[in-house]
Every structure is written in structure tokens, then in C-alpha cells.
PDB file of C-alpha atoms in Angstrom:
ATOM      1  CA  LYS A   1      89.671  78.175 122.361  1.00  0.00           C
ATOM      2  CA  TYR A   2      88.549  78.677 118.746  1.00  0.00           C
ATOM      3  CA  ILE A   3      90.018  82.187 118.624  1.00  0.00           C
ATOM      4  CA  SER A   4      93.447  81.097 119.865  1.00  0.00           C
ATOM      5  CA  ALA A   5      93.525  78.207 117.356  1.00  0.00           C
ATOM      6  CA  ARG A   6      92.583  80.624 114.580  1.00  0.00           C
ATOM      7  CA  ARG A   7      95.300  83.065 115.683  1.00  0.00           C
ATOM      8  CA  ARG A   8      97.831  80.234 115.734  1.00  0.00           C
ATOM      9  CA  GLY A   9      96.774  79.255 112.204  1.00  0.00           C
ATOM     10  CA  LEU A  10      97.093  82.826 110.999  1.00  0.00           C
ATOM     11  CA  ALA A  11     100.508  83.134 112.651  1.00  0.00           C
ATOM     12  CA  LEU A  12     101.685  79.961 110.877  1.00  0.00           C
ATOM     13  CA  LEU A  13     100.364  81.258 107.563  1.00  0.00           C
ATOM     14  CA  ALA A  14     102.166  84.566 108.082  1.00  0.00           C
ATOM     15  CA  MET A  15     105.365  82.699 108.943  1.00  0.00           C
ATOM     16  CA  ALA A  16     105.103  80.577 105.787  1.00  0.00           C
ATOM     17  CA  ASN A  17     104.536  83.701 103.694  1.00  0.00           C
ATOM     18  CA  ASP A  18     107.464  85.531 105.311  1.00  0.00           C
ATOM     19  CA  LEU A  19     109.824  82.592 104.805  1.00  0.00           C
ATOM     20  CA  ARG A  20     108.664  82.116 101.216  1.00  0.00           C
ATOM     21  CA  ASP A  21     109.017  85.806 100.410  1.00  0.00           C
ATOM     22  CA  LYS A  22     112.489  85.965 101.972  1.00  0.00           C
ATOM     23  CA  GLY A  23     113.510  82.854 100.006  1.00  0.00           C
ATOM     24  CA  ILE A  24     112.262  84.405  96.766  1.00  0.00           C
ATOM     25  CA  GLU A  25     114.109  87.645  97.539  1.00  0.00           C
ATOM     26  CA  ILE A  26     117.361  85.766  98.157  1.00  0.00           C
ATOM     27  CA  ALA A  27     116.811  83.695  94.992  1.00  0.00           C
ATOM     28  CA  ASN A  28     116.376  86.872  92.959  1.00  0.00           C
ATOM     29  CA  ASP A  29     119.657  88.166  94.400  1.00  0.00           C
ATOM     30  CA  ALA A  30     121.285  84.848  93.491  1.00  0.00           C
ATOM     31  CA  VAL A  31     120.076  85.118  89.902  1.00  0.00           C
ATOM     32  CA  ARG A  32     121.429  88.681  89.687  1.00  0.00           C
ATOM     33  CA  ASP A  33     124.808  87.508  91.003  1.00  0.00           C
ATOM     34  CA  ASP A  34     124.692  84.541  88.632  1.00  0.00           C
ATOM     35  CA  ASN A  35     124.035  86.804  85.650  1.00  0.00           C
ATOM     36  CA  ALA A  36     126.751  89.222  86.776  1.00  0.00           C
ATOM     37  CA  GLY A  37     129.321  86.421  86.997  1.00  0.00           C
ATOM     38  CA  ASN A  38     129.592  86.495  90.814  1.00  0.00           C
ATOM     39  CA  TYR A  39     129.266  82.726  90.961  1.00  0.00           C
ATOM     40  CA  GLU A  40     130.524  82.150  94.512  1.00  0.00           C
ATOM     41  CA  ASP A  41     127.995  84.631  95.902  1.00  0.00           C
ATOM     42  CA  ALA A  42     125.305  83.112  93.697  1.00  0.00           C
ATOM     43  CA  ILE A  43     126.059  79.617  95.031  1.00  0.00           C
ATOM     44  CA  ASN A  44     125.691  80.773  98.646  1.00  0.00           C
ATOM     45  CA  LYS A  45     122.470  82.637  97.881  1.00  0.00           C
ATOM     46  CA  TYR A  46     120.927  79.747  95.921  1.00  0.00           C
ATOM     47  CA  CYS A  47     121.582  77.459  98.891  1.00  0.00           C
ATOM     48  CA  LYS A  48     120.206  79.965 101.397  1.00  0.00           C
ATOM     49  CA  ALA A  49     117.108  80.550  99.238  1.00  0.00           C
ATOM     50  CA  ALA A  50     116.498  76.791  99.121  1.00  0.00           C
ATOM     51  CA  GLU A  51     116.824  76.620 102.929  1.00  0.00           C
ATOM     52  CA  TYR A  52     114.263  79.384 103.436  1.00  0.00           C
ATOM     53  CA  LEU A  53     111.859  77.841 100.943  1.00  0.00           C
ATOM     54  CA  MET A  54     112.175  74.350 102.415  1.00  0.00           C
ATOM     55  CA  THR A  55     111.520  75.775 105.885  1.00  0.00           C
ATOM     56  CA  ALA A  56     108.429  77.499 104.485  1.00  0.00           C
ATOM     57  CA  THR A  57     107.104  74.104 103.320  1.00  0.00           C
ATOM     58  CA  LYS A  58     106.676  73.095 106.972  1.00  0.00           C
ATOM     59  CA  TYR A  59     104.000  75.756 107.388  1.00  0.00           C
ATOM     60  CA  GLU A  60     102.485  75.933 103.890  1.00  0.00           C
ATOM     61  CA  LYS A  61      99.019  74.383 103.573  1.00  0.00           C
ATOM     62  CA  ASN A  62      98.252  75.028  99.893  1.00  0.00           C
ATOM     63  CA  PRO A  63      99.299  71.880  97.958  1.00  0.00           C
ATOM     64  CA  VAL A  64      99.942  73.762  94.703  1.00  0.00           C
ATOM     65  CA  THR A  65     102.163  76.335  96.398  1.00  0.00           C
ATOM     66  CA  LEU A  66     103.863  73.556  98.341  1.00  0.00           C
ATOM     67  CA  LYS A  67     104.699  71.682  95.132  1.00  0.00           C
ATOM     68  CA  THR A  68     106.011  74.853  93.470  1.00  0.00           C
ATOM     69  CA  ILE A  69     108.183  75.709  96.470  1.00  0.00           C
ATOM     70  CA  ARG A  70     109.687  72.216  96.514  1.00  0.00           C
ATOM     71  CA  GLU A  71     110.399  72.333  92.778  1.00  0.00           C
ATOM     72  CA  LYS A  72     112.051  75.745  93.036  1.00  0.00           C
ATOM     73  CA  SER A  73     114.145  74.630  96.012  1.00  0.00           C
ATOM     74  CA  LEU A  74     115.403  71.663  94.023  1.00  0.00           C
ATOM     75  CA  GLU A  75     116.078  73.909  91.036  1.00  0.00           C
ATOM     76  CA  TYR A  76     118.153  76.298  93.168  1.00  0.00           C
ATOM     77  CA  VAL A  77     120.174  73.490  94.731  1.00  0.00           C
ATOM     78  CA  GLN A  78     120.844  71.990  91.298  1.00  0.00           C
ATOM     79  CA  ARG A  79     121.961  75.370  89.967  1.00  0.00           C
ATOM     80  CA  ALA A  80     124.286  75.833  92.944  1.00  0.00           C
ATOM     81  CA  GLU A  81     125.787  72.393  92.271  1.00  0.00           C
ATOM     82  CA  ALA A  82     126.227  73.205  88.583  1.00  0.00           C
ATOM     83  CA  LEU A  83     127.998  76.454  89.488  1.00  0.00           C
ATOM     84  CA  LYS A  84     130.236  74.635  91.973  1.00  0.00           C
ATOM     85  CA  GLN A  85     131.213  72.150  89.275  1.00  0.00           C
ATOM     86  CA  GLY A  86     131.817  74.984  86.825  1.00  0.00           C
ATOM     87  CA  LEU A  87     134.069  76.795  89.288  1.00  0.00           C
ATOM     88  CA  ALA A  88     135.927  73.574  90.058  1.00  0.00           C
ATOM     89  CA  GLY A  89     136.363  73.034  86.300  1.00  0.00           C
ATOM     90  CA  LYS A  90     137.845  76.514  85.857  1.00  0.00           C
ATOM     91  CA  GLY A  91     140.283  75.882  88.669  1.00  0.00           C
ATOM     92  CA  ALA A  92     141.448  72.665  86.972  1.00  0.00           C
ATOM     93  CA  GLY A  93     142.623  74.341  83.798  1.00  0.00           C
ATOM     94  CA  GLY A  94     139.179  74.887  82.322  1.00  0.00           C
ATOM     95  CA  LYS A  95     138.295  71.202  82.200  1.00  0.00           C
ATOM     96  CA  LYS A  96     134.917  69.951  83.221  1.00  0.00           C
ATOM     97  CA  ALA A  97     134.707  69.030  86.883  1.00  0.00           C
ATOM     98  CA  GLY A  98     134.794  65.276  87.221  1.00  0.00           C
ATOM     99  CA  GLY A  99     132.608  63.334  89.564  1.00  0.00           C
ATOM    100  CA  GLY A 100     133.515  59.885  88.318  1.00  0.00           C
ATOM    101  CA  GLY A 101     131.319  56.848  88.446  1.00  0.00           C
ATOM    102  CA  GLY A 102     128.812  58.162  85.942  1.00  0.00           C
ATOM    103  CA  SER A 103     127.030  55.583  83.839  1.00  0.00           C
ATOM    104  CA  LYS A 104     127.163  55.462  80.070  1.00  0.00           C
ATOM    105  CA  GLU A 105     123.485  56.462  79.915  1.00  0.00           C
ATOM    106  CA  GLU A 106     124.208  59.643  81.918  1.00  0.00           C
ATOM    107  CA  GLU A 107     127.009  60.528  79.512  1.00  0.00           C
ATOM    108  CA  GLU A 108     124.701  60.048  76.515  1.00  0.00           C
ATOM    109  CA  GLU A 109     122.022  62.242  78.107  1.00  0.00           C
ATOM    110  CA  SER A 110     124.480  65.046  78.779  1.00  0.00           C
ATOM    111  CA  GLU A 111     125.643  64.904  75.156  1.00  0.00           C
ATOM    112  CA  ASP A 112     122.053  65.541  74.037  1.00  0.00           C
ATOM    113  CA  ASP A 113     121.895  68.610  76.301  1.00  0.00           C
ATOM    114  CA  ASP A 114     124.967  70.116  74.619  1.00  0.00           C
ATOM    115  CA  VAL A 115     123.214  70.471  71.246  1.00  0.00           C
ATOM    116  CA  GLU A 116     122.166  74.098  70.858  1.00  0.00           C
ATOM    117  CA  PRO A 117     119.615  75.317  68.357  1.00  0.00           C
ATOM    118  CA  GLU A 118     120.688  77.675  65.603  1.00  0.00           C
ATOM    119  CA  PRO A 119     120.948  81.241  66.916  1.00  0.00           C
ATOM    120  CA  LEU A 120     118.248  83.650  65.851  1.00  0.00           C
ATOM    121  CA  THR A 121     119.059  86.287  63.276  1.00  0.00           C
ATOM    122  CA  GLU A 122     118.765  90.009  64.049  1.00  0.00           C
ATOM    123  CA  GLU A 123     115.540  90.067  62.046  1.00  0.00           C
ATOM    124  CA  GLN A 124     114.050  87.168  64.011  1.00  0.00           C
ATOM    125  CA  LEU A 125     115.063  88.792  67.307  1.00  0.00           C
ATOM    126  CA  ALA A 126     113.450  92.086  66.321  1.00  0.00           C
ATOM    127  CA  LYS A 127     110.274  90.289  65.223  1.00  0.00           C
ATOM    128  CA  ALA A 128     110.050  88.324  68.489  1.00  0.00           C
ATOM    129  CA  GLU A 129     110.594  91.487  70.517  1.00  0.00           C
ATOM    130  CA  ALA A 130     107.882  93.322  68.565  1.00  0.00           C
ATOM    131  CA  GLU A 131     105.431  90.434  69.080  1.00  0.00           C
ATOM    132  CA  MET A 132     106.143  90.422  72.805  1.00  0.00           C
ATOM    133  CA  LYS A 133     105.596  94.183  73.059  1.00  0.00           C
ATOM    134  CA  GLU A 134     102.341  93.881  71.112  1.00  0.00           C
ATOM    135  CA  GLU A 135     101.057  91.150  73.449  1.00  0.00           C
ATOM    136  CA  LEU A 136     102.051  93.128  76.542  1.00  0.00           C
ATOM    137  CA  SER A 137     100.390  96.293  75.243  1.00  0.00           C
ATOM    138  CA  LYS A 138      97.070  94.425  75.188  1.00  0.00           C
ATOM    139  CA  LEU A 139      97.269  93.860  78.946  1.00  0.00           C
ATOM    140  CA  ILE A 140      95.841  96.487  81.246  1.00  0.00           C
ATOM    141  CA  GLY A 141      97.966  97.508  84.227  1.00  0.00           C
ATOM    142  CA  MET A 142     100.740  95.205  85.455  1.00  0.00           C
ATOM    143  CA  GLU A 143     103.421  97.763  84.576  1.00  0.00           C
ATOM    144  CA  SER A 144     106.063  96.062  86.732  1.00  0.00           C
ATOM    145  CA  VAL A 145     105.426  92.717  85.003  1.00  0.00           C
ATOM    146  CA  LYS A 146     105.637  94.372  81.594  1.00  0.00           C
ATOM    147  CA  LYS A 147     108.914  96.027  82.550  1.00  0.00           C
ATOM    148  CA  GLN A 148     110.386  92.745  83.810  1.00  0.00           C
ATOM    149  CA  MET A 149     109.349  90.940  80.630  1.00  0.00           C
ATOM    150  CA  GLU A 150     110.995  93.628  78.503  1.00  0.00           C
ATOM    151  CA  GLN A 151     114.184  93.337  80.578  1.00  0.00           C
ATOM    152  CA  LEU A 152     114.105  89.560  80.221  1.00  0.00           C
ATOM    153  CA  CYS A 153     113.632  89.862  76.461  1.00  0.00           C
ATOM    154  CA  LYS A 154     116.572  92.264  76.210  1.00  0.00           C
ATOM    155  CA  GLN A 155     118.757  89.934  78.299  1.00  0.00           C
ATOM    156  CA  LEU A 156     117.863  86.942  76.121  1.00  0.00           C
ATOM    157  CA  SER A 157     118.542  88.993  73.003  1.00  0.00           C
ATOM    158  CA  LEU A 158     121.935  90.027  74.372  1.00  0.00           C
ATOM    159  CA  ASP A 159     122.781  86.400  75.253  1.00  0.00           C
ATOM    160  CA  ILE A 160     121.878  85.269  71.730  1.00  0.00           C
ATOM    161  CA  ARG A 161     124.041  87.994  70.199  1.00  0.00           C
ATOM    162  CA  ARG A 162     126.958  87.102  72.475  1.00  0.00           C
ATOM    163  CA  ARG A 163     126.705  83.438  71.481  1.00  0.00           C
ATOM    164  CA  ALA A 164     126.568  84.393  67.810  1.00  0.00           C
ATOM    165  CA  GLU A 165     129.792  86.381  68.262  1.00  0.00           C
ATOM    166  CA  GLY A 166     131.444  83.388  69.909  1.00  0.00           C
ATOM    167  CA  HIS A 167     131.391  84.688  73.483  1.00  0.00           C
ATOM    168  CA  ASN A 168     130.522  82.385  76.356  1.00  0.00           C
ATOM    169  CA  THR A 169     127.297  82.948  78.227  1.00  0.00           C
ATOM    170  CA  LEU A 170     126.086  81.229  81.352  1.00  0.00           C
ATOM    171  CA  ASP A 171     122.509  80.048  81.151  1.00  0.00           C
ATOM    172  CA  ALA A 172     120.664  81.676  84.006  1.00  0.00           C
ATOM    173  CA  ILE A 173     117.680  80.241  85.739  1.00  0.00           C
ATOM    174  CA  ARG A 174     114.706  82.200  84.579  1.00  0.00           C
ATOM    175  CA  HIS A 175     112.002  81.762  87.158  1.00  0.00           C
ATOM    176  CA  MET A 176     108.900  83.484  88.331  1.00  0.00           C
ATOM    177  CA  MET A 177     106.419  82.534  90.996  1.00  0.00           C
ATOM    178  CA  PHE A 178     103.049  84.227  90.761  1.00  0.00           C
ATOM    179  CA  THR A 179     101.089  84.239  93.990  1.00  0.00           C
ATOM    180  CA  GLY A 180      97.949  85.999  95.027  1.00  0.00           C
ATOM    181  CA  ASN A 181      94.224  85.753  95.381  1.00  0.00           C
ATOM    182  CA  PRO A 182      92.001  84.349  92.637  1.00  0.00           C
ATOM    183  CA  GLY A 183      91.244  86.843  89.895  1.00  0.00           C
ATOM    184  CA  VAL A 184      94.390  88.951  90.150  1.00  0.00           C
ATOM    185  CA  GLY A 185      95.862  87.853  86.807  1.00  0.00           C
ATOM    186  CA  LYS A 186      98.392  85.179  87.788  1.00  0.00           C
ATOM    187  CA  THR A 187      97.802  83.128  84.626  1.00  0.00           C
ATOM    188  CA  THR A 188      97.511  85.991  82.153  1.00  0.00           C
TER     189      THR A 188
END
């Protein structure tokens, strides 16, 4: 009896991990499509990633992982909605998609979100990139993480330059979920 209950528990844990991993994989694809400007594909993938992750919550026992999965699912759904509104706005002559019925407080909050900080200068970008490389060089191993951080830094740098030149950029969701056993460097 004990063995079959343990096997069932392990099977549920494996199912939760598989669903979570598949959801993360689809979310990564969605972010790539989002960054590449394939917004319709990104919308579908964000929604599918959220479905996989929410299904994984049924089997997940770790409360911290459960909270993170729920937050990410909500984030993906919100991004999909924002993309849908953006696409609807483009179709209506470039105007913002209207939902109507918004309160005055909501309008004031969205005005605060529109304020962008001053773009960094080339010198500041180079300095930030050098600091990041210096910090990463202190870490032992984790080559794939270092590579991803360098790619992220380059993408952010490119986005800042594009904004400075007056080009439009779409803010991408920059997310990472670190999982693993204690002591493997998740918080480093």
C-alpha cells in the first residue's frame, strides 16, 4: 500500500514538472516571437503557456513554486491581452484599442506608466555592460546563464539605442524561473 501511494506521489510530481517545463518552453517561444514582432503567434503561445502552467498548479506541492507559477501565468495572460489590444489599435488606424468604461483613476495610473526615464548614453551603456561582465566573471561555471545574461544585456542595449534614435520598441517580458535542489546556485 505504501509503495503504490509513493509511486502515485512520484508520478504526480513528475507530471507537475513536465507540465511546468512544457509551459516554460512555450513561454520562451512566446517571448522570442514577441521580440521578433510575431505578435499573433506570441499571443497564442502566451495563452498556451499559461494553460500548461495553471494545469501544473493542480499537481505542484511546493508553495513557493506554486506562487511563482501562478504569478507567471497571470503575467503571460496580461501580456497576451496587451498584445491583443496593441494589434487591435494598429488595425484601427494606429489608435489605442478602446475598452471603454475605464475610471478616471485608471486613466491617471496609465499616464504615470507612460513616463520613460532618460535614455542612457553610450558611455553609460558601456559602463553597465562592463560591470555586468565583471560580476559574471566572478562566478564559477554557469556558462549558459552567463551567455543568456550577455544576450539580455545586448538586447536591452539595442532597445535603448533604438529608442534614442526614435524607433519604436515593444517592451518584452523578461522572465526567468530558477528551479533546482538547494545549493545549486539559484539565488546567486
